[in-house]
PDB file of C-alpha atoms in Angstrom:
ATOM      1  CA  MET A   1      19.912 -19.434  -0.153  1.00  0.00           C
ATOM      2  CA  SER A   2      20.301 -16.049  -1.679  1.00  0.00           C
ATOM      3  CA  SER A   3      18.887 -12.704  -0.660  1.00  0.00           C
ATOM      4  CA  THR A   4      16.809 -12.825  -3.834  1.00  0.00           C
ATOM      5  CA  THR A   5      14.928 -15.803  -2.384  1.00  0.00           C
ATOM      6  CA  ARG A   6      14.205 -13.741   0.730  1.00  0.00           C
ATOM      7  CA  ASP A   7      13.126 -10.746  -1.370  1.00  0.00           C
ATOM      8  CA  LYS A   8      10.923 -12.973  -3.510  1.00  0.00           C
ATOM      9  CA  MET A   9       9.220 -14.358  -0.399  1.00  0.00           C
ATOM     10  CA  ILE A  10       8.637 -10.883   1.032  1.00  0.00           C
ATOM     11  CA  ALA A  11       7.195  -9.568  -2.243  1.00  0.00           C
ATOM     12  CA  GLY A  12       5.086 -12.718  -2.582  1.00  0.00           C
ATOM     13  CA  ALA A  13       3.725 -12.323   0.939  1.00  0.00           C
ATOM     14  CA  ALA A  14       2.848  -8.687   0.194  1.00  0.00           C
ATOM     15  CA  ASP A  15       1.065  -9.774  -2.982  1.00  0.00           C
ATOM     16  CA  LEU A  16      -0.895 -12.420  -1.095  1.00  0.00           C
ATOM     17  CA  LEU A  17      -1.835  -9.886   1.595  1.00  0.00           C
ATOM     18  CA  SER A  18      -3.146  -7.595  -1.142  1.00  0.00           C
ATOM     19  CA  ARG A  19      -5.282 -10.367  -2.602  1.00  0.00           C
ATOM     20  CA  ARG A  20      -6.291 -12.544   0.353  1.00  0.00           C
ATOM     21  CA  GLY A  21      -5.572 -10.735   3.606  1.00  0.00           C
ATOM     22  CA  VAL A  22      -3.642 -11.734   6.711  1.00  0.00           C
ATOM     23  CA  HIS A  23      -5.340 -15.004   7.653  1.00  0.00           C
ATOM     24  CA  ALA A  24      -5.111 -16.534   4.188  1.00  0.00           C
ATOM     25  CA  THR A  25      -1.426 -15.617   3.869  1.00  0.00           C
ATOM     26  CA  SER A  26       0.285 -18.604   5.448  1.00  0.00           C
ATOM     27  CA  LEU A  27       3.890 -19.687   5.181  1.00  0.00           C
ATOM     28  CA  ARG A  28       2.783 -22.561   2.968  1.00  0.00           C
ATOM     29  CA  THR A  29       0.849 -20.308   0.583  1.00  0.00           C
ATOM     30  CA  VAL A  30       3.827 -17.952   0.320  1.00  0.00           C
ATOM     31  CA  VAL A  31       6.085 -20.869  -0.648  1.00  0.00           C
ATOM     32  CA  GLN A  32       3.536 -22.087  -3.198  1.00  0.00           C
ATOM     33  CA  HIS A  33       2.916 -18.589  -4.570  1.00  0.00           C
ATOM     34  CA  THR A  34       6.605 -17.762  -4.971  1.00  0.00           C
ATOM     35  CA  GLY A  35       7.955 -21.171  -5.951  1.00  0.00           C
ATOM     36  CA  THR A  36      10.641 -20.891  -3.282  1.00  0.00           C
ATOM     37  CA  PRO A  37      12.020 -23.745  -1.158  1.00  0.00           C
ATOM     38  CA  ARG A  38      10.145 -24.332   2.097  1.00  0.00           C
ATOM     39  CA  GLY A  39      13.457 -24.716   3.906  1.00  0.00           C
ATOM     40  CA  SER A  40      14.242 -21.097   3.098  1.00  0.00           C
ATOM     41  CA  LEU A  41      11.552 -19.912   5.488  1.00  0.00           C
ATOM     42  CA  GLY A  42      13.395 -20.878   8.667  1.00  0.00           C
ATOM     43  CA  HIS A  43      16.653 -19.507   7.339  1.00  0.00           C
ATOM     44  CA  HIS A  44      15.323 -16.133   6.217  1.00  0.00           C
ATOM     45  CA  PHE A  45      12.485 -15.729   8.718  1.00  0.00           C
ATOM     46  CA  PRO A  46      13.403 -17.341  12.030  1.00  0.00           C
ATOM     47  CA  GLY A  47      10.522 -15.369  13.594  1.00  0.00           C
ATOM     48  CA  GLY A  48       8.070 -17.298  11.415  1.00  0.00           C
ATOM     49  CA  LYS A  49       4.909 -15.906   9.891  1.00  0.00           C
ATOM     50  CA  GLN A  50       4.945 -12.767  12.036  1.00  0.00           C
ATOM     51  CA  GLN A  51       8.398 -11.753  10.821  1.00  0.00           C
ATOM     52  CA  LEU A  52       7.486 -12.464   7.193  1.00  0.00           C
ATOM     53  CA  LEU A  53       4.279 -10.413   7.476  1.00  0.00           C
ATOM     54  CA  GLU A  54       6.132  -7.515   9.090  1.00  0.00           C
ATOM     55  CA  GLU A  55       8.659  -7.533   6.260  1.00  0.00           C
ATOM     56  CA  ALA A  56       5.836  -7.752   3.713  1.00  0.00           C
ATOM     57  CA  VAL A  57       4.091  -4.703   5.205  1.00  0.00           C
ATOM     58  CA  ARG A  58       7.366  -2.745   5.192  1.00  0.00           C
ATOM     59  CA  HIS A  59       7.946  -3.815   1.582  1.00  0.00           C
ATOM     60  CA  ALA A  60       4.418  -2.758   0.594  1.00  0.00           C
ATOM     61  CA  ALA A  61       4.814   0.582   2.349  1.00  0.00           C
ATOM     62  CA  GLU A  62       8.059   1.234   0.498  1.00  0.00           C
ATOM     63  CA  SER A  63       6.581   0.048  -2.796  1.00  0.00           C
ATOM     64  CA  VAL A  64       4.019   2.833  -2.559  1.00  0.00           C
ATOM     65  CA  ALA A  65       6.233   5.496  -0.963  1.00  0.00           C
ATOM     66  CA  VAL A  66       9.011   5.369  -3.552  1.00  0.00           C
ATOM     67  CA  PRO A  67       6.892   5.913  -6.688  1.00  0.00           C
ATOM     68  CA  LEU A  68       4.671   8.398  -4.851  1.00  0.00           C
ATOM     69  CA  GLU A  69       7.625  10.500  -3.735  1.00  0.00           C
ATOM     70  CA  THR A  70       9.270  10.304  -7.161  1.00  0.00           C
ATOM     71  CA  LEU A  71       6.077  11.395  -8.904  1.00  0.00           C
ATOM     72  CA  MET A  72       5.483  14.250  -6.465  1.00  0.00           C
ATOM     73  CA  LYS A  73       9.022  15.567  -6.932  1.00  0.00           C
ATOM     74  CA  GLU A  74       9.142  15.143 -10.705  1.00  0.00           C
ATOM     75  CA  ARG A  75       5.606  16.242 -11.613  1.00  0.00           C
ATOM     76  CA  GLY A  76       4.294  18.229  -8.671  1.00  0.00           C
ATOM     77  CA  ALA A  77       1.294  17.529  -6.499  1.00  0.00           C
ATOM     78  CA  VAL A  78      -1.483  17.593  -9.095  1.00  0.00           C
ATOM     79  CA  GLU A  79       0.193  15.806 -12.002  1.00  0.00           C
ATOM     80  CA  GLY A  80       2.041  13.483  -9.633  1.00  0.00           C
ATOM     81  CA  LEU A  81      -1.227  12.417  -8.072  1.00  0.00           C
ATOM     82  CA  GLN A  82      -2.757  11.820 -11.499  1.00  0.00           C
ATOM     83  CA  ALA A  83       0.139   9.527 -12.414  1.00  0.00           C
ATOM     84  CA  PHE A  84      -0.077   7.785  -9.036  1.00  0.00           C
ATOM     85  CA  VAL A  85      -3.781   7.079  -9.503  1.00  0.00           C
ATOM     86  CA  GLY A  86      -2.889   5.695 -12.943  1.00  0.00           C
ATOM     87  CA  TRP A  87      -0.386   3.388 -11.238  1.00  0.00           C
ATOM     88  CA  TRP A  88      -3.174   2.056  -8.980  1.00  0.00           C
ATOM     89  CA  ARG A  89      -5.480   1.690 -11.980  1.00  0.00           C
ATOM     90  CA  ARG A  90      -2.893  -0.539 -13.701  1.00  0.00           C
ATOM     91  CA  ILE A  91      -2.527  -2.689 -10.568  1.00  0.00           C
ATOM     92  CA  LEU A  92      -6.270  -3.186 -10.311  1.00  0.00           C
ATOM     93  CA  GLU A  93      -6.798  -3.937 -13.992  1.00  0.00           C
ATOM     94  CA  SER A  94      -3.739  -6.149 -14.463  1.00  0.00           C
ATOM     95  CA  SER A  95      -4.734  -8.282 -11.456  1.00  0.00           C
ATOM     96  CA  GLY A  96      -8.332  -8.612 -12.610  1.00  0.00           C
ATOM     97  CA  PHE A  97      -9.326  -6.522  -9.569  1.00  0.00           C
ATOM     98  CA  GLU A  98      -7.883  -9.156  -7.234  1.00  0.00           C
ATOM     99  CA  ALA A  99      -5.008  -7.058  -5.830  1.00  0.00           C
ATOM    100  CA  GLY A 100      -5.576  -4.172  -3.477  1.00  0.00           C
ATOM    101  CA  CYS A 101      -3.380  -2.561  -0.874  1.00  0.00           C
ATOM    102  CA  PRO A 102      -1.593  -4.983   1.479  1.00  0.00           C
ATOM    103  CA  VAL A 103      -1.202  -2.227   4.059  1.00  0.00           C
ATOM    104  CA  LEU A 104      -4.966  -1.642   4.125  1.00  0.00           C
ATOM    105  CA  ALA A 105      -5.548  -5.391   4.460  1.00  0.00           C
ATOM    106  CA  VAL A 106      -3.391  -5.481   7.584  1.00  0.00           C
ATOM    107  CA  ALA A 107      -5.014  -2.344   8.981  1.00  0.00           C
ATOM    108  CA  VAL A 108      -8.591  -3.601   8.789  1.00  0.00           C
ATOM    109  CA  GLU A 109      -8.420  -7.357   9.258  1.00  0.00           C
ATOM    110  CA  PRO A 110      -9.173  -8.463  12.819  1.00  0.00           C
ATOM    111  CA  MET A 111      -6.920 -11.041  14.416  1.00  0.00           C
ATOM    112  CA  ALA A 112      -8.386 -14.495  15.024  1.00  0.00           C
ATOM    113  CA  ASP A 113      -7.845 -14.796  18.766  1.00  0.00           C
ATOM    114  CA  ASP A 114      -6.159 -13.340  21.844  1.00  0.00           C
ATOM    115  CA  GLU A 115      -2.878 -15.065  20.988  1.00  0.00           C
ATOM    116  CA  ASP A 116      -2.700 -13.065  17.775  1.00  0.00           C
ATOM    117  CA  ALA A 117      -3.668  -9.759  19.412  1.00  0.00           C
ATOM    118  CA  ALA A 118      -0.117  -8.507  20.053  1.00  0.00           C
ATOM    119  CA  SER A 119       0.965  -9.577  16.574  1.00  0.00           C
ATOM    120  CA  GLY A 120      -2.017  -7.827  15.061  1.00  0.00           C
ATOM    121  CA  GLU A 121      -1.361  -4.645  16.999  1.00  0.00           C
ATOM    122  CA  HIS A 122       2.227  -4.592  15.784  1.00  0.00           C
ATOM    123  CA  LEU A 123       1.151  -5.101  12.173  1.00  0.00           C
ATOM    124  CA  ARG A 124      -1.474  -2.360  12.502  1.00  0.00           C
ATOM    125  CA  GLY A 125       1.243  -0.105  13.915  1.00  0.00           C
ATOM    126  CA  LEU A 126       3.324  -0.726  10.801  1.00  0.00           C
ATOM    127  CA  ALA A 127       0.280   0.060   8.655  1.00  0.00           C
ATOM    128  CA  HIS A 128      -0.244   3.301  10.568  1.00  0.00           C
ATOM    129  CA  GLU A 129       3.387   4.270   9.956  1.00  0.00           C
ATOM    130  CA  ALA A 130       2.948   3.555   6.240  1.00  0.00           C
ATOM    131  CA  PHE A 131      -0.173   5.702   5.970  1.00  0.00           C
ATOM    132  CA  GLU A 132       1.546   8.533   7.845  1.00  0.00           C
ATOM    133  CA  ARG A 133       4.541   8.332   5.530  1.00  0.00           C
ATOM    134  CA  TRP A 134       2.368   8.545   2.428  1.00  0.00           C
ATOM    135  CA  GLU A 135       0.463  11.477   3.927  1.00  0.00           C
ATOM    136  CA  ALA A 136       3.772  13.221   4.680  1.00  0.00           C
ATOM    137  CA  ILE A 137       4.956  12.770   1.091  1.00  0.00           C
ATOM    138  CA  LEU A 138       1.765  14.355  -0.234  1.00  0.00           C
ATOM    139  CA  SER A 139       1.856  17.096   2.381  1.00  0.00           C
ATOM    140  CA  ALA A 140       5.472  17.959   1.521  1.00  0.00           C
ATOM    141  CA  ALA A 141       4.586  18.214  -2.175  1.00  0.00           C
ATOM    142  CA  LEU A 142       1.711  20.549  -1.395  1.00  0.00           C
ATOM    143  CA  ARG A 143       3.849  22.696   0.895  1.00  0.00           C
ATOM    144  CA  ARG A 144       6.434  23.026  -1.890  1.00  0.00           C
ATOM    145  CA  GLU A 145       3.624  24.492  -3.973  1.00  0.00           C
ATOM    146  CA  GLY A 146       2.660  27.064  -1.384  1.00  0.00           C
ATOM    147  CA  VAL A 147      -0.070  25.304   0.604  1.00  0.00           C
ATOM    148  CA  ALA A 148       0.012  26.123   4.323  1.00  0.00           C
ATOM    149  CA  ALA A 149       1.368  23.304   6.503  1.00  0.00           C
ATOM    150  CA  GLY A 150      -1.887  22.501   8.328  1.00  0.00           C
ATOM    151  CA  ARG A 151      -3.962  22.407   5.159  1.00  0.00           C
ATOM    152  CA  ALA A 152      -1.279  20.387   3.349  1.00  0.00           C
ATOM    153  CA  GLN A 153      -1.356  17.799   6.124  1.00  0.00           C
ATOM    154  CA  ARG A 154      -5.147  17.547   6.004  1.00  0.00           C
ATOM    155  CA  LEU A 155      -5.155  17.261   2.222  1.00  0.00           C
ATOM    156  CA  GLY A 156      -2.489  14.560   2.432  1.00  0.00           C
ATOM    157  CA  ALA A 157      -4.626  12.570   4.871  1.00  0.00           C
ATOM    158  CA  LEU A 158      -7.750  13.062   2.763  1.00  0.00           C
ATOM    159  CA  THR A 159      -5.951  11.967  -0.397  1.00  0.00           C
ATOM    160  CA  VAL A 160      -4.531   8.790   1.160  1.00  0.00           C
ATOM    161  CA  ALA A 161      -7.919   7.924   2.662  1.00  0.00           C
ATOM    162  CA  ALA A 162      -9.694   8.594  -0.627  1.00  0.00           C
ATOM    163  CA  ILE A 163      -7.355   6.447  -2.689  1.00  0.00           C
ATOM    164  CA  GLU A 164      -7.232   3.582  -0.184  1.00  0.00           C
ATOM    165  CA  GLY A 165     -11.007   3.504   0.106  1.00  0.00           C
ATOM    166  CA  THR A 166     -11.491   3.806  -3.621  1.00  0.00           C
ATOM    167  CA  VAL A 167      -9.132   0.915  -4.359  1.00  0.00           C
ATOM    168  CA  ALA A 168     -11.307  -1.255  -2.091  1.00  0.00           C
ATOM    169  CA  MET A 169     -14.467  -0.004  -3.835  1.00  0.00           C
ATOM    170  CA  CYS A 170     -12.977  -0.800  -7.244  1.00  0.00           C
ATOM    171  CA  ARG A 171     -12.153  -4.327  -6.159  1.00  0.00           C
ATOM    172  CA  ALA A 172     -15.725  -4.851  -4.985  1.00  0.00           C
ATOM    173  CA  ALA A 173     -17.234  -3.388  -8.168  1.00  0.00           C
ATOM    174  CA  ARG A 174     -14.588  -4.894 -10.455  1.00  0.00           C
ATOM    175  CA  SER A 175     -14.446  -1.527 -12.149  1.00  0.00           C
ATOM    176  CA  THR A 176     -12.303   1.610 -12.039  1.00  0.00           C
ATOM    177  CA  ARG A 177     -15.312   3.928 -12.241  1.00  0.00           C
ATOM    178  CA  ALA A 178     -14.995   5.024  -8.598  1.00  0.00           C
ATOM    179  CA  LEU A 179     -11.269   5.624  -9.064  1.00  0.00           C
ATOM    180  CA  ASP A 180     -11.973   7.809 -12.094  1.00  0.00           C
ATOM    181  CA  ASP A 181     -14.539   9.824 -10.127  1.00  0.00           C
ATOM    182  CA  VAL A 182     -12.288  10.269  -7.087  1.00  0.00           C
ATOM    183  CA  GLN A 183      -9.312  11.153  -9.274  1.00  0.00           C
ATOM    184  CA  LEU A 184     -11.273  13.968 -10.894  1.00  0.00           C
ATOM    185  CA  GLU A 185     -12.421  15.378  -7.551  1.00  0.00           C
ATOM    186  CA  LEU A 186      -8.955  15.131  -5.999  1.00  0.00           C
ATOM    187  CA  LYS A 187      -7.460  16.875  -9.016  1.00  0.00           C
ATOM    188  CA  THR A 188      -9.983  19.700  -8.748  1.00  0.00           C
ATOM    189  CA  MET A 189      -9.351  20.064  -5.021  1.00  0.00           C
ATOM    190  CA  LEU A 190      -5.549  20.035  -5.309  1.00  0.00           C
ATOM    191  CA  MET A 191      -5.581  22.453  -8.225  1.00  0.00           C
ATOM    192  CA  ALA A 192      -7.628  24.882  -6.145  1.00  0.00           C
ATOM    193  CA  ALA A 193      -5.338  24.432  -3.144  1.00  0.00           C
ATOM    194  CA  THR A 194      -2.164  25.044  -5.150  1.00  0.00           C
ATOM    195  CA  ALA A 195      -3.493  27.953  -7.241  1.00  0.00           C
ATOM    196  CA  ARG A 196      -1.546  31.130  -6.536  1.00  0.00           C
TER     197      ARG A 196
END
Protein backbone atom coordinates (compact mmCIF):
# COMPACT_ATOMS: atom_id res chain seq x y z
CA MET A 1 0.00 0.00 0.00
CA SER A 2 1.78 3.04 -1.24
CA SER A 3 1.51 6.65 -0.20
CA THR A 4 0.01 7.33 -3.62
CA THR A 5 -2.99 5.21 -2.62
CA ARG A 6 -3.38 7.35 0.50
CA ASP A 7 -3.01 10.56 -1.53
CA LYS A 8 -5.53 9.31 -4.08
CA MET A 9 -8.04 8.59 -1.31
CA ILE A 10 -7.56 12.02 0.25
CA ALA A 11 -7.95 13.81 -3.09
CA GLY A 12 -10.96 11.64 -3.91
CA ALA A 13 -12.59 12.45 -0.58
CA ALA A 14 -12.00 16.16 -1.19
CA ASP A 15 -13.57 15.83 -4.64
CA LEU A 16 -16.60 14.05 -3.20
CA LEU A 17 -16.96 16.71 -0.50
CA SER A 18 -16.96 19.36 -3.23
CA ARG A 19 -19.70 17.56 -5.13
CA ARG A 20 -21.84 15.85 -2.48
CA GLY A 21 -21.00 17.24 0.95
CA VAL A 22 -20.03 15.57 4.21
CA HIS A 23 -22.89 13.12 4.71
CA ALA A 24 -22.72 11.66 1.21
CA THR A 25 -18.94 11.19 1.44
CA SER A 26 -18.65 7.76 3.03
CA LEU A 27 -15.67 5.46 3.16
CA ARG A 28 -17.38 3.21 0.64
CA THR A 29 -18.03 6.04 -1.82
CA VAL A 30 -14.40 7.17 -1.54
CA VAL A 31 -13.21 3.65 -2.39
CA GLN A 32 -15.63 3.46 -5.33
CA HIS A 33 -14.76 6.97 -6.54
CA THR A 34 -11.00 6.42 -6.40
CA GLY A 35 -10.82 2.76 -7.41
CA THR A 36 -8.63 2.02 -4.40
CA PRO A 37 -8.67 -1.17 -2.31
CA ARG A 38 -11.09 -1.08 0.63
CA GLY A 39 -8.42 -2.66 2.83
CA SER A 40 -6.30 0.45 2.37
CA LEU A 41 -8.71 2.49 4.46
CA GLY A 42 -7.81 0.88 7.78
CA HIS A 43 -4.13 1.00 6.98
CA HIS A 44 -4.00 4.65 5.92
CA PHE A 45 -6.84 6.01 8.04
CA PRO A 46 -7.04 4.13 11.34
CA GLY A 47 -9.23 6.99 12.63
CA GLY A 48 -11.86 6.10 10.03
CA LYS A 49 -14.07 8.56 8.20
CA GLN A 50 -13.24 11.44 10.53
CA GLN A 51 -9.51 11.16 9.85
CA LEU A 52 -10.08 10.88 6.09
CA LEU A 53 -12.35 13.94 6.09
CA GLU A 54 -9.85 15.95 8.11
CA GLU A 55 -7.11 15.07 5.64
CA ALA A 56 -9.43 15.91 2.74
CA VAL A 57 -10.17 19.36 4.19
CA ARG A 58 -6.45 20.01 4.73
CA HIS A 59 -5.77 18.85 1.16
CA ALA A 60 -8.51 21.12 -0.21
CA ALA A 61 -7.22 24.07 1.80
CA GLU A 62 -3.72 23.54 0.43
CA SER A 63 -5.03 23.01 -3.09
CA VAL A 64 -6.44 26.53 -3.02
CA ALA A 65 -3.68 28.19 -0.97
CA VAL A 66 -0.79 27.11 -3.18
CA PRO A 67 -2.09 28.42 -6.52
CA LEU A 68 -3.53 31.51 -4.84
CA GLU A 69 -0.22 32.40 -3.21
CA THR A 70 1.73 31.67 -6.40
CA LEU A 71 -0.58 33.86 -8.47
CA MET A 72 -0.47 36.70 -5.95
CA LYS A 73 3.33 36.66 -5.86
CA GLU A 74 3.84 36.28 -9.60
CA ARG A 75 1.09 38.59 -10.89
CA GLY A 76 0.16 40.87 -8.03
CA ALA A 77 -3.18 41.27 -6.32
CA VAL A 78 -5.34 42.36 -9.24
CA GLU A 79 -4.00 40.13 -12.02
CA GLY A 80 -3.46 37.27 -9.58
CA LEU A 81 -7.09 37.43 -8.53
CA GLN A 82 -8.21 37.47 -12.16
CA ALA A 83 -6.22 34.30 -12.84
CA PHE A 84 -7.53 32.71 -9.64
CA VAL A 85 -11.13 33.39 -10.63
CA GLY A 86 -10.30 31.82 -14.01
CA TRP A 87 -9.05 28.75 -12.14
CA TRP A 88 -12.43 28.48 -10.36
CA ARG A 89 -14.25 29.01 -13.65
CA ARG A 90 -12.40 26.02 -15.16
CA ILE A 91 -13.28 23.84 -12.15
CA LEU A 92 -16.95 24.72 -12.42
CA GLU A 93 -17.17 24.26 -16.18
CA SER A 94 -15.06 21.10 -16.39
CA SER A 95 -17.17 19.43 -13.68
CA GLY A 96 -20.44 20.43 -15.32
CA PHE A 97 -21.06 22.70 -12.30
CA GLU A 98 -21.00 19.69 -9.97
CA ALA A 99 -17.81 20.59 -8.07
CA GLY A 100 -17.65 23.46 -5.63
CA CYS A 101 -15.43 24.14 -2.67
CA PRO A 102 -14.98 21.20 -0.26
CA VAL A 103 -14.02 23.60 2.52
CA LEU A 104 -17.30 25.50 2.13
CA ALA A 105 -19.21 22.20 2.14
CA VAL A 106 -17.71 21.30 5.51
CA ALA A 107 -18.30 24.79 6.88
CA VAL A 108 -22.02 24.91 6.14
CA GLU A 109 -23.26 21.34 6.39
CA PRO A 110 -24.87 20.53 9.74
CA MET A 111 -23.93 17.29 11.45
CA ALA A 112 -26.60 14.59 11.63
CA ASP A 113 -26.75 14.06 15.39
CA ASP A 114 -25.12 14.77 18.75
CA GLU A 115 -22.58 11.99 18.22
CA ASP A 116 -21.24 13.84 15.19
CA ALA A 117 -21.20 17.25 16.90
CA ALA A 118 -17.57 17.13 18.08
CA SER A 119 -16.44 15.79 14.71
CA GLY A 120 -18.36 18.52 12.94
CA GLU A 121 -16.90 21.22 15.14
CA HIS A 122 -13.39 20.00 14.42
CA LEU A 123 -14.04 19.96 10.67
CA ARG A 124 -15.54 23.46 10.83
CA GLY A 125 -12.44 24.56 12.73
CA LEU A 126 -10.29 23.28 9.88
CA ALA A 127 -12.51 25.13 7.41
CA HIS A 128 -12.12 28.32 9.44
CA GLU A 129 -8.33 27.92 9.38
CA ALA A 130 -8.45 27.47 5.60
CA PHE A 131 -10.54 30.60 5.06
CA GLU A 132 -8.22 32.59 7.32
CA ARG A 133 -5.18 31.36 5.41
CA TRP A 134 -6.67 32.38 2.07
CA GLU A 135 -7.61 35.78 3.50
CA ALA A 136 -4.04 36.21 4.79
CA ILE A 137 -2.58 35.41 1.36
CA LEU A 138 -4.78 38.05 -0.26
CA SER A 139 -4.10 40.54 2.51
CA ALA A 140 -0.33 40.06 2.19
CA ALA A 141 -0.52 40.67 -1.56
CA LEU A 142 -2.46 43.87 -1.02
CA ARG A 143 -0.06 45.07 1.67
CA ARG A 144 2.85 44.48 -0.73
CA GLU A 145 1.08 46.89 -3.06
CA GLY A 146 0.72 49.60 -0.46
CA VAL A 147 -2.71 48.92 1.04
CA ALA A 148 -2.89 49.60 4.78
CA ALA A 149 -2.95 46.45 6.93
CA GLY A 150 -6.51 46.85 8.26
CA ARG A 151 -8.00 47.55 4.85
CA ALA A 152 -5.97 44.73 3.28
CA GLN A 153 -7.36 42.30 5.84
CA ARG A 154 -10.94 43.44 5.21
CA LEU A 155 -10.50 43.22 1.45
CA GLY A 156 -9.02 39.74 1.83
CA ALA A 157 -12.06 38.62 3.84
CA LEU A 158 -14.46 40.23 1.37
CA THR A 159 -12.73 38.61 -1.59
CA VAL A 160 -12.77 35.11 -0.07
CA ALA A 161 -16.42 35.50 0.92
CA ALA A 162 -17.35 36.81 -2.52
CA ILE A 163 -15.65 33.99 -4.40
CA GLU A 164 -16.91 31.24 -2.09
CA GLY A 165 -20.47 32.53 -2.30
CA THR A 166 -20.27 33.03 -6.03
CA VAL A 167 -19.01 29.50 -6.64
CA ALA A 168 -22.11 28.22 -4.82
CA MET A 169 -24.34 30.55 -6.88
CA CYS A 170 -22.75 29.32 -10.11
CA ARG A 171 -23.39 25.72 -9.16
CA ALA A 172 -27.05 26.50 -8.50
CA ALA A 173 -27.46 28.45 -11.75
CA ARG A 174 -25.22 26.12 -13.76
CA SER A 175 -23.65 29.24 -15.20
CA THR A 176 -20.57 31.39 -14.61
CA ARG A 177 -22.50 34.64 -15.05
CA ALA A 178 -22.35 35.50 -11.33
CA LEU A 179 -18.63 34.72 -11.27
CA ASP A 180 -18.06 37.05 -14.22
CA ASP A 181 -20.00 39.83 -12.48
CA VAL A 182 -18.21 39.39 -9.14
CA GLN A 183 -14.83 39.18 -10.86
CA LEU A 184 -15.41 42.53 -12.54
CA GLU A 185 -16.45 44.22 -9.29
CA LEU A 186 -13.57 42.72 -7.32
CA LYS A 187 -11.13 43.85 -9.99
CA THR A 188 -12.50 47.38 -9.88
CA MET A 189 -12.33 47.45 -6.08
CA LEU A 190 -8.78 46.06 -5.87
CA MET A 191 -7.53 48.36 -8.60
CA ALA A 192 -8.86 51.34 -6.66
CA ALA A 193 -7.34 50.05 -3.42
CA THR A 194 -3.90 49.51 -4.95
CA ALA A 195 -3.80 52.73 -7.00
CA ARG A 196 -0.97 54.98 -5.84
